[in-house]
Amino acid sequence: MRWLAREWRLFWTAVSVLTRLPTPRLDGFTEDWLPRSEPDCGRSTRRSSRVRPKPCRSSTYSSARSPPRWRARSMAGGLHEDGWADLFDALAASRERERMLAVMKDSHIGAVGALALVLLVAGKLAALTTLPTGAVPAALVAAHVLSRWSHLPLLWRLPYVRAGGGLTGALAGRVPAGRLAAGTVLALALAALALGRAALPAALAAAVAAAAAGLLFRHRLGGVTGDCLGAANQLVELGTLLVLLATPAITARWPPLP
């Protein structure tokens, strides 16, 4: 029973950071819950506003009674699209690691980032409007599940490259291999439930996109930031939707005939 209670708390920890759904109060929250729950990561601890830690001056998170300014910021835009735009601004700005990190930290968006964001949204809309109408819900479920999964191997393999902590810093390098394996199996199972036979090409596309993102982050930055994870998330989501356009099991009659 104690194990079930712990897993239940970790589940709601992940939900509180992965989504905007309301969650129960998590009394006694500590940072080690994060890597054990494998939650998603935003640009900083501001993304985890619904995780209620115990009041403590040394904590990097606010208490449950603090003003919900983090939630207001996350509701103002996409959960991960800002990371996509910031990464492209950084790639266009310089090849020097410190300069790239400074650009990603800047809250302003540049011309390259804005263009990348427009192309990202246009690509998603084009894919969703081209897919058979009945297949769109399944494609969205699978794309979102696989895009969130992409953070697991990146956090498992790559270090955090900024000075100081933050939500990503609390997770990078601390995701156990067992949790990575369990998360991978769960993501594949959910994708298979949504897509059936079409889950295989979608999963392969997600794996290739996540690996490519990881190689880029290691080569240019030596690790990851929250923006990197957000950008990888969007790359996997877009790649999954585009691959599904070329998957006969999706583009043929949907839902498939018995």
PDB file of C-alpha atoms in Angstrom:
ATOM      1  CA  MET A   1       0.000   0.000   0.000  1.00  0.00           C
ATOM      2  CA  ARG A   2       2.865   2.355   0.745  1.00  0.00           C
ATOM      3  CA  TRP A   3       4.279   1.697  -2.737  1.00  0.00           C
ATOM      4  CA  LEU A   4       0.897   2.438  -4.342  1.00  0.00           C
ATOM      5  CA  ALA A   5       0.598   5.693  -2.415  1.00  0.00           C
ATOM      6  CA  ARG A   6       4.078   6.764  -3.552  1.00  0.00           C
ATOM      7  CA  GLU A   7       3.357   5.938  -7.200  1.00  0.00           C
ATOM      8  CA  TRP A   8       0.064   7.810  -6.975  1.00  0.00           C
ATOM      9  CA  ARG A   9       1.866  10.942  -5.764  1.00  0.00           C
ATOM     10  CA  LEU A  10       4.428  10.609  -8.552  1.00  0.00           C
ATOM     11  CA  PHE A  11       1.647  10.249 -11.109  1.00  0.00           C
ATOM     12  CA  TRP A  12       0.037  13.515 -10.030  1.00  0.00           C
ATOM     13  CA  THR A  13       3.452  15.174  -9.960  1.00  0.00           C
ATOM     14  CA  ALA A  14       3.864  14.308 -13.634  1.00  0.00           C
ATOM     15  CA  VAL A  15       0.320  15.417 -14.497  1.00  0.00           C
ATOM     16  CA  SER A  16       0.852  18.763 -12.764  1.00  0.00           C
ATOM     17  CA  VAL A  17       3.859  19.560 -14.958  1.00  0.00           C
ATOM     18  CA  LEU A  18       2.896  17.789 -18.177  1.00  0.00           C
ATOM     19  CA  THR A  19      -0.574  19.277 -18.476  1.00  0.00           C
ATOM     20  CA  ARG A  20      -2.803  22.143 -17.396  1.00  0.00           C
ATOM     21  CA  LEU A  21      -5.275  19.826 -15.694  1.00  0.00           C
ATOM     22  CA  PRO A  22      -6.192  20.538 -12.061  1.00  0.00           C
ATOM     23  CA  THR A  23      -4.393  18.251  -9.621  1.00  0.00           C
ATOM     24  CA  PRO A  24      -4.727  17.428  -5.923  1.00  0.00           C
ATOM     25  CA  ARG A  25      -2.588  19.239  -3.381  1.00  0.00           C
ATOM     26  CA  LEU A  26       0.791  17.503  -3.116  1.00  0.00           C
ATOM     27  CA  ASP A  27       1.791  18.027   0.488  1.00  0.00           C
ATOM     28  CA  GLY A  28       5.384  17.261   1.387  1.00  0.00           C
ATOM     29  CA  PHE A  29       6.682  17.773  -2.157  1.00  0.00           C
ATOM     30  CA  THR A  30      10.459  17.422  -2.609  1.00  0.00           C
ATOM     31  CA  GLU A  31      12.641  17.746  -5.715  1.00  0.00           C
ATOM     32  CA  ASP A  32      13.392  14.028  -5.880  1.00  0.00           C
ATOM     33  CA  TRP A  33       9.762  13.412  -6.866  1.00  0.00           C
ATOM     34  CA  LEU A  34      10.487  15.015 -10.249  1.00  0.00           C
ATOM     35  CA  PRO A  35      13.018  12.570 -11.752  1.00  0.00           C
ATOM     36  CA  ARG A  36      11.051   9.640 -10.371  1.00  0.00           C
ATOM     37  CA  SER A  37       7.885  10.868 -12.077  1.00  0.00           C
ATOM     38  CA  GLU A  38       9.672  11.741 -15.372  1.00  0.00           C
ATOM     39  CA  PRO A  39       7.616  14.887 -15.883  1.00  0.00           C
ATOM     40  CA  ASP A  40       7.921  17.246 -18.785  1.00  0.00           C
ATOM     41  CA  CYS A  41      10.103  20.291 -18.467  1.00  0.00           C
ATOM     42  CA  GLY A  42       9.556  23.880 -19.405  1.00  0.00           C
ATOM     43  CA  ARG A  43      12.086  26.646 -19.402  1.00  0.00           C
ATOM     44  CA  SER A  44      12.302  26.946 -15.646  1.00  0.00           C
ATOM     45  CA  THR A  45      10.575  26.114 -12.393  1.00  0.00           C
ATOM     46  CA  ARG A  46       7.799  28.504 -13.377  1.00  0.00           C
ATOM     47  CA  ARG A  47       6.194  25.662 -15.328  1.00  0.00           C
ATOM     48  CA  SER A  48       5.486  23.583 -12.236  1.00  0.00           C
ATOM     49  CA  SER A  49       3.068  25.914 -10.540  1.00  0.00           C
ATOM     50  CA  ARG A  50       0.604  23.216  -9.662  1.00  0.00           C
ATOM     51  CA  VAL A  51       3.125  21.150  -7.735  1.00  0.00           C
ATOM     52  CA  ARG A  52       2.591  22.271  -4.155  1.00  0.00           C
ATOM     53  CA  PRO A  53       5.775  21.922  -2.124  1.00  0.00           C
ATOM     54  CA  LYS A  54       5.925  22.207   1.611  1.00  0.00           C
ATOM     55  CA  PRO A  55       6.782  25.751   2.735  1.00  0.00           C
ATOM     56  CA  CYS A  56      10.552  25.952   3.109  1.00  0.00           C
ATOM     57  CA  ARG A  57      12.935  28.851   2.633  1.00  0.00           C
ATOM     58  CA  SER A  58      15.564  26.684   1.000  1.00  0.00           C
ATOM     59  CA  SER A  59      13.167  25.249  -1.560  1.00  0.00           C
ATOM     60  CA  THR A  60      13.504  26.388  -5.173  1.00  0.00           C
ATOM     61  CA  TYR A  61       9.762  26.164  -5.548  1.00  0.00           C
ATOM     62  CA  SER A  62       7.124  28.435  -4.070  1.00  0.00           C
ATOM     63  CA  SER A  63       4.752  27.364  -1.356  1.00  0.00           C
ATOM     64  CA  ALA A  64       1.179  26.403  -2.059  1.00  0.00           C
ATOM     65  CA  ARG A  65       0.036  29.796  -0.734  1.00  0.00           C
ATOM     66  CA  SER A  66       2.174  31.873  -3.089  1.00  0.00           C
ATOM     67  CA  PRO A  67       0.487  33.981  -5.796  1.00  0.00           C
ATOM     68  CA  PRO A  68      -0.015  31.807  -8.917  1.00  0.00           C
ATOM     69  CA  ARG A  69       2.087  33.986 -11.254  1.00  0.00           C
ATOM     70  CA  TRP A  70       3.723  30.910 -12.809  1.00  0.00           C
ATOM     71  CA  ARG A  71       0.360  29.592 -13.936  1.00  0.00           C
ATOM     72  CA  ALA A  72      -0.552  32.895 -15.544  1.00  0.00           C
ATOM     73  CA  ARG A  73       2.650  32.846 -17.587  1.00  0.00           C
ATOM     74  CA  SER A  74       2.184  29.282 -18.775  1.00  0.00           C
ATOM     75  CA  MET A  75      -1.413  29.993 -19.781  1.00  0.00           C
ATOM     76  CA  ALA A  76      -0.281  32.950 -21.904  1.00  0.00           C
ATOM     77  CA  GLY A  77       1.345  30.765 -24.547  1.00  0.00           C
ATOM     78  CA  GLY A  78       2.167  27.252 -25.672  1.00  0.00           C
ATOM     79  CA  LEU A  79       3.796  24.886 -23.249  1.00  0.00           C
ATOM     80  CA  HIS A  80       6.723  24.117 -25.572  1.00  0.00           C
ATOM     81  CA  GLU A  81       6.535  26.319 -28.642  1.00  0.00           C
ATOM     82  CA  ASP A  82       8.553  29.034 -26.924  1.00  0.00           C
ATOM     83  CA  GLY A  83      11.455  26.583 -26.574  1.00  0.00           C
ATOM     84  CA  TRP A  84      11.284  25.868 -30.297  1.00  0.00           C
ATOM     85  CA  ALA A  85      11.444  29.566 -31.162  1.00  0.00           C
ATOM     86  CA  ASP A  86      14.222  30.287 -28.640  1.00  0.00           C
ATOM     87  CA  LEU A  87      16.363  27.426 -29.929  1.00  0.00           C
ATOM     88  CA  PHE A  88      16.179  28.666 -33.517  1.00  0.00           C
ATOM     89  CA  ASP A  89      17.023  32.181 -32.414  1.00  0.00           C
ATOM     90  CA  ALA A  90      20.055  30.789 -30.586  1.00  0.00           C
ATOM     91  CA  LEU A  91      21.181  28.673 -33.538  1.00  0.00           C
ATOM     92  CA  ALA A  92      20.967  31.717 -35.803  1.00  0.00           C
ATOM     93  CA  ALA A  93      22.683  34.063 -33.363  1.00  0.00           C
ATOM     94  CA  SER A  94      25.984  32.328 -32.757  1.00  0.00           C
ATOM     95  CA  ARG A  95      28.004  29.118 -32.692  1.00  0.00           C
ATOM     96  CA  GLU A  96      29.415  29.986 -29.266  1.00  0.00           C
ATOM     97  CA  ARG A  97      27.823  28.048 -26.440  1.00  0.00           C
ATOM     98  CA  GLU A  98      27.553  30.902 -23.934  1.00  0.00           C
ATOM     99  CA  ARG A  99      26.048  33.247 -26.489  1.00  0.00           C
ATOM    100  CA  MET A 100      23.481  30.625 -27.472  1.00  0.00           C
ATOM    101  CA  LEU A 101      22.505  30.107 -23.853  1.00  0.00           C
ATOM    102  CA  ALA A 102      22.107  33.852 -23.361  1.00  0.00           C
ATOM    103  CA  VAL A 103      19.856  34.138 -26.417  1.00  0.00           C
ATOM    104  CA  MET A 104      17.663  31.268 -25.250  1.00  0.00           C
ATOM    105  CA  LYS A 105      17.292  32.880 -21.838  1.00  0.00           C
ATOM    106  CA  ASP A 106      16.134  36.170 -23.363  1.00  0.00           C
ATOM    107  CA  SER A 107      12.332  36.441 -23.213  1.00  0.00           C
ATOM    108  CA  HIS A 108      12.169  38.295 -26.541  1.00  0.00           C
ATOM    109  CA  ILE A 109      11.643  36.455 -29.817  1.00  0.00           C
ATOM    110  CA  GLY A 110      13.759  37.223 -32.875  1.00  0.00           C
ATOM    111  CA  ALA A 111      12.954  37.086 -36.577  1.00  0.00           C
ATOM    112  CA  VAL A 112      14.348  33.571 -37.026  1.00  0.00           C
ATOM    113  CA  GLY A 113      12.470  32.262 -34.008  1.00  0.00           C
ATOM    114  CA  ALA A 114       9.235  33.861 -35.186  1.00  0.00           C
ATOM    115  CA  LEU A 115       9.631  32.354 -38.650  1.00  0.00           C
ATOM    116  CA  ALA A 116      10.401  28.939 -37.169  1.00  0.00           C
ATOM    117  CA  LEU A 117       7.296  29.186 -34.990  1.00  0.00           C
ATOM    118  CA  VAL A 118       5.101  30.118 -37.963  1.00  0.00           C
ATOM    119  CA  LEU A 119       6.447  27.195 -39.978  1.00  0.00           C
ATOM    120  CA  LEU A 120       5.935  24.839 -37.042  1.00  0.00           C
ATOM    121  CA  VAL A 121       2.284  25.783 -36.601  1.00  0.00           C
ATOM    122  CA  ALA A 122       1.708  25.737 -40.361  1.00  0.00           C
ATOM    123  CA  GLY A 123       3.226  22.270 -40.607  1.00  0.00           C
ATOM    124  CA  LYS A 124       0.997  20.918 -37.856  1.00  0.00           C
ATOM    125  CA  LEU A 125      -2.115  22.485 -39.351  1.00  0.00           C
ATOM    126  CA  ALA A 126      -1.249  21.177 -42.816  1.00  0.00           C
ATOM    127  CA  ALA A 127      -0.781  17.667 -41.462  1.00  0.00           C
ATOM    128  CA  LEU A 128      -3.981  17.697 -39.413  1.00  0.00           C
ATOM    129  CA  THR A 129      -6.110  19.077 -42.232  1.00  0.00           C
ATOM    130  CA  THR A 130      -4.702  16.522 -44.683  1.00  0.00           C
ATOM    131  CA  LEU A 131      -5.271  13.486 -42.467  1.00  0.00           C
ATOM    132  CA  PRO A 132      -8.677  11.780 -42.655  1.00  0.00           C
ATOM    133  CA  THR A 133     -11.012  13.545 -40.260  1.00  0.00           C
ATOM    134  CA  GLY A 134     -11.681  10.409 -38.259  1.00  0.00           C
ATOM    135  CA  ALA A 135      -7.950   9.793 -37.778  1.00  0.00           C
ATOM    136  CA  VAL A 136      -7.158  13.232 -36.339  1.00  0.00           C
ATOM    137  CA  PRO A 137      -7.979  12.456 -32.664  1.00  0.00           C
ATOM    138  CA  ALA A 138      -5.849   9.298 -32.720  1.00  0.00           C
ATOM    139  CA  ALA A 139      -2.995  11.126 -34.455  1.00  0.00           C
ATOM    140  CA  LEU A 140      -3.083  13.931 -31.894  1.00  0.00           C
ATOM    141  CA  VAL A 141      -3.059  11.503 -28.966  1.00  0.00           C
ATOM    142  CA  ALA A 142      -0.118   9.553 -30.370  1.00  0.00           C
ATOM    143  CA  ALA A 143       1.842  12.652 -31.364  1.00  0.00           C
ATOM    144  CA  HIS A 144       1.455  14.214 -27.924  1.00  0.00           C
ATOM    145  CA  VAL A 145       2.334  11.022 -26.075  1.00  0.00           C
ATOM    146  CA  LEU A 146       5.439  10.401 -28.180  1.00  0.00           C
ATOM    147  CA  SER A 147       6.536  14.040 -28.002  1.00  0.00           C
ATOM    148  CA  ARG A 148       6.401  13.946 -24.194  1.00  0.00           C
ATOM    149  CA  TRP A 149       8.246  10.626 -24.217  1.00  0.00           C
ATOM    150  CA  SER A 150      11.136  12.291 -26.083  1.00  0.00           C
ATOM    151  CA  HIS A 151      12.220  14.074 -22.908  1.00  0.00           C
ATOM    152  CA  LEU A 152      12.988  10.815 -21.145  1.00  0.00           C
ATOM    153  CA  PRO A 153      16.024   9.725 -23.202  1.00  0.00           C
ATOM    154  CA  LEU A 154      17.311  13.306 -23.345  1.00  0.00           C
ATOM    155  CA  LEU A 155      17.086  13.733 -19.572  1.00  0.00           C
ATOM    156  CA  TRP A 156      18.534  10.273 -19.034  1.00  0.00           C
ATOM    157  CA  ARG A 157      21.541  10.862 -21.282  1.00  0.00           C
ATOM    158  CA  LEU A 158      22.388  14.570 -21.307  1.00  0.00           C
ATOM    159  CA  PRO A 159      23.454  16.937 -18.499  1.00  0.00           C
ATOM    160  CA  TYR A 160      21.974  20.311 -17.652  1.00  0.00           C
ATOM    161  CA  VAL A 161      24.187  23.068 -19.063  1.00  0.00           C
ATOM    162  CA  ARG A 162      23.101  26.184 -17.178  1.00  0.00           C
ATOM    163  CA  ALA A 163      24.515  27.319 -13.880  1.00  0.00           C
ATOM    164  CA  GLY A 164      22.068  26.842 -11.055  1.00  0.00           C
ATOM    165  CA  GLY A 165      19.064  24.609 -10.770  1.00  0.00           C
ATOM    166  CA  GLY A 166      15.598  24.965 -12.162  1.00  0.00           C
ATOM    167  CA  LEU A 167      13.132  22.248 -13.063  1.00  0.00           C
ATOM    168  CA  THR A 168      15.263  20.847 -15.867  1.00  0.00           C
ATOM    169  CA  GLY A 169      18.331  20.904 -13.638  1.00  0.00           C
ATOM    170  CA  ALA A 170      16.470  18.822 -11.074  1.00  0.00           C
ATOM    171  CA  LEU A 171      15.784  16.187 -13.730  1.00  0.00           C
ATOM    172  CA  ALA A 172      18.739  16.064 -16.129  1.00  0.00           C
ATOM    173  CA  GLY A 173      20.895  13.019 -15.504  1.00  0.00           C
ATOM    174  CA  ARG A 174      18.601  11.786 -12.736  1.00  0.00           C
ATOM    175  CA  VAL A 175      16.068   9.722 -14.714  1.00  0.00           C
ATOM    176  CA  PRO A 176      16.827   6.059 -13.919  1.00  0.00           C
ATOM    177  CA  ALA A 177      17.169   3.574 -16.785  1.00  0.00           C
ATOM    178  CA  GLY A 178      14.295   1.561 -15.355  1.00  0.00           C
ATOM    179  CA  ARG A 179      11.993   4.566 -15.513  1.00  0.00           C
ATOM    180  CA  LEU A 180      13.124   5.262 -19.060  1.00  0.00           C
ATOM    181  CA  ALA A 181      12.255   1.705 -20.045  1.00  0.00           C
ATOM    182  CA  ALA A 182       8.883   1.836 -18.279  1.00  0.00           C
ATOM    183  CA  GLY A 183       8.051   5.192 -19.858  1.00  0.00           C
ATOM    184  CA  THR A 184       9.003   3.893 -23.303  1.00  0.00           C
ATOM    185  CA  VAL A 185       6.800   0.825 -22.947  1.00  0.00           C
ATOM    186  CA  LEU A 186       3.891   2.944 -21.733  1.00  0.00           C
ATOM    187  CA  ALA A 187       4.277   5.462 -24.573  1.00  0.00           C
ATOM    188  CA  LEU A 188       4.390   2.677 -27.166  1.00  0.00           C
ATOM    189  CA  ALA A 189       1.338   1.021 -25.648  1.00  0.00           C
ATOM    190  CA  LEU A 190      -0.673   4.258 -25.710  1.00  0.00           C
ATOM    191  CA  ALA A 191       0.407   4.990 -29.285  1.00  0.00           C
ATOM    192  CA  ALA A 192      -0.572   1.463 -30.323  1.00  0.00           C
ATOM    193  CA  LEU A 193      -3.978   1.824 -28.675  1.00  0.00           C
ATOM    194  CA  ALA A 194      -4.544   5.064 -30.568  1.00  0.00           C
ATOM    195  CA  LEU A 195      -3.099   4.156 -33.960  1.00  0.00           C
ATOM    196  CA  GLY A 196      -3.013   0.389 -34.252  1.00  0.00           C
ATOM    197  CA  ARG A 197      -0.546  -0.698 -36.947  1.00  0.00           C
ATOM    198  CA  ALA A 198       0.314   2.906 -37.724  1.00  0.00           C
ATOM    199  CA  ALA A 199       1.994   3.210 -34.317  1.00  0.00           C
ATOM    200  CA  LEU A 200       5.205   1.569 -35.576  1.00  0.00           C
ATOM    201  CA  PRO A 201       6.199   4.236 -38.150  1.00  0.00           C
ATOM    202  CA  ALA A 202       5.078   6.938 -35.730  1.00  0.00           C
ATOM    203  CA  ALA A 203       7.292   5.527 -32.964  1.00  0.00           C
ATOM    204  CA  LEU A 204      10.251   5.199 -35.332  1.00  0.00           C
ATOM    205  CA  ALA A 205       9.810   8.821 -36.416  1.00  0.00           C
ATOM    206  CA  ALA A 206       9.717   9.921 -32.777  1.00  0.00           C
ATOM    207  CA  ALA A 207      12.878   7.963 -31.964  1.00  0.00           C
ATOM    208  CA  VAL A 208      14.774   9.382 -34.940  1.00  0.00           C
ATOM    209  CA  ALA A 209      13.674  12.947 -34.154  1.00  0.00           C
ATOM    210  CA  ALA A 210      14.623  12.605 -30.475  1.00  0.00           C
ATOM    211  CA  ALA A 211      18.022  11.134 -31.383  1.00  0.00           C
ATOM    212  CA  ALA A 212      18.693  13.914 -33.891  1.00  0.00           C
ATOM    213  CA  ALA A 213      17.769  16.551 -31.314  1.00  0.00           C
ATOM    214  CA  GLY A 214      20.033  14.928 -28.737  1.00  0.00           C
ATOM    215  CA  LEU A 215      22.987  14.892 -31.123  1.00  0.00           C
ATOM    216  CA  LEU A 216      22.430  18.571 -31.925  1.00  0.00           C
ATOM    217  CA  PHE A 217      22.223  19.564 -28.265  1.00  0.00           C
ATOM    218  CA  ARG A 218      25.334  17.593 -27.357  1.00  0.00           C
ATOM    219  CA  HIS A 219      27.323  19.033 -30.268  1.00  0.00           C
ATOM    220  CA  ARG A 220      26.299  22.672 -29.913  1.00  0.00           C
ATOM    221  CA  LEU A 221      25.662  23.008 -26.167  1.00  0.00           C
ATOM    222  CA  GLY A 222      27.093  19.962 -24.455  1.00  0.00           C
ATOM    223  CA  GLY A 223      23.740  19.163 -22.851  1.00  0.00           C
ATOM    224  CA  VAL A 224      20.189  20.433 -22.500  1.00  0.00           C
ATOM    225  CA  THR A 225      18.141  23.291 -21.126  1.00  0.00           C
ATOM    226  CA  GLY A 226      14.396  23.571 -20.706  1.00  0.00           C
ATOM    227  CA  ASP A 227      14.206  25.256 -24.103  1.00  0.00           C
ATOM    228  CA  CYS A 228      16.019  22.318 -25.672  1.00  0.00           C
ATOM    229  CA  LEU A 229      13.471  19.910 -24.267  1.00  0.00           C
ATOM    230  CA  GLY A 230      10.605  22.055 -25.518  1.00  0.00           C
ATOM    231  CA  ALA A 231      12.142  22.217 -28.989  1.00  0.00           C
ATOM    232  CA  ALA A 232      12.679  18.448 -29.073  1.00  0.00           C
ATOM    233  CA  ASN A 233       9.085  17.970 -27.996  1.00  0.00           C
ATOM    234  CA  GLN A 234       7.842  20.031 -30.926  1.00  0.00           C
ATOM    235  CA  LEU A 235      10.173  18.367 -33.410  1.00  0.00           C
ATOM    236  CA  VAL A 236       8.893  14.927 -32.423  1.00  0.00           C
ATOM    237  CA  GLU A 237       5.272  16.052 -32.514  1.00  0.00           C
ATOM    238  CA  LEU A 238       5.629  17.574 -35.980  1.00  0.00           C
ATOM    239  CA  GLY A 239       7.659  14.639 -37.287  1.00  0.00           C
ATOM    240  CA  THR A 240       5.097  12.146 -36.014  1.00  0.00           C
ATOM    241  CA  LEU A 241       2.216  13.955 -37.705  1.00  0.00           C
ATOM    242  CA  LEU A 242       4.094  14.257 -41.001  1.00  0.00           C
ATOM    243  CA  VAL A 243       5.069  10.577 -41.014  1.00  0.00           C
ATOM    244  CA  LEU A 244       1.465   9.604 -40.407  1.00  0.00           C
ATOM    245  CA  LEU A 245       0.562  11.386 -43.651  1.00  0.00           C
ATOM    246  CA  ALA A 246       2.612   8.780 -45.513  1.00  0.00           C
ATOM    247  CA  THR A 247       1.301   5.809 -43.505  1.00  0.00           C
ATOM    248  CA  PRO A 248      -1.241   3.737 -45.475  1.00  0.00           C
ATOM    249  CA  ALA A 249      -2.872   2.450 -42.285  1.00  0.00           C
ATOM    250  CA  ILE A 250      -3.855   6.053 -41.537  1.00  0.00           C
ATOM    251  CA  THR A 251      -4.453   7.523 -44.979  1.00  0.00           C
ATOM    252  CA  ALA A 252      -6.609   4.561 -46.037  1.00  0.00           C
ATOM    253  CA  ARG A 253     -10.136   4.132 -44.762  1.00  0.00           C
ATOM    254  CA  TRP A 254     -10.355   5.246 -41.113  1.00  0.00           C
ATOM    255  CA  PRO A 255     -11.332   3.799 -38.780  1.00  0.00           C
ATOM    256  CA  PRO A 256     -10.118   0.569 -40.400  1.00  0.00           C
ATOM    257  CA  LEU A 257     -12.698  -1.998 -41.376  1.00  0.00           C
ATOM    258  CA  PRO A 258     -12.929  -5.085 -39.116  1.00  0.00           C
TER     259      PRO A 258
END
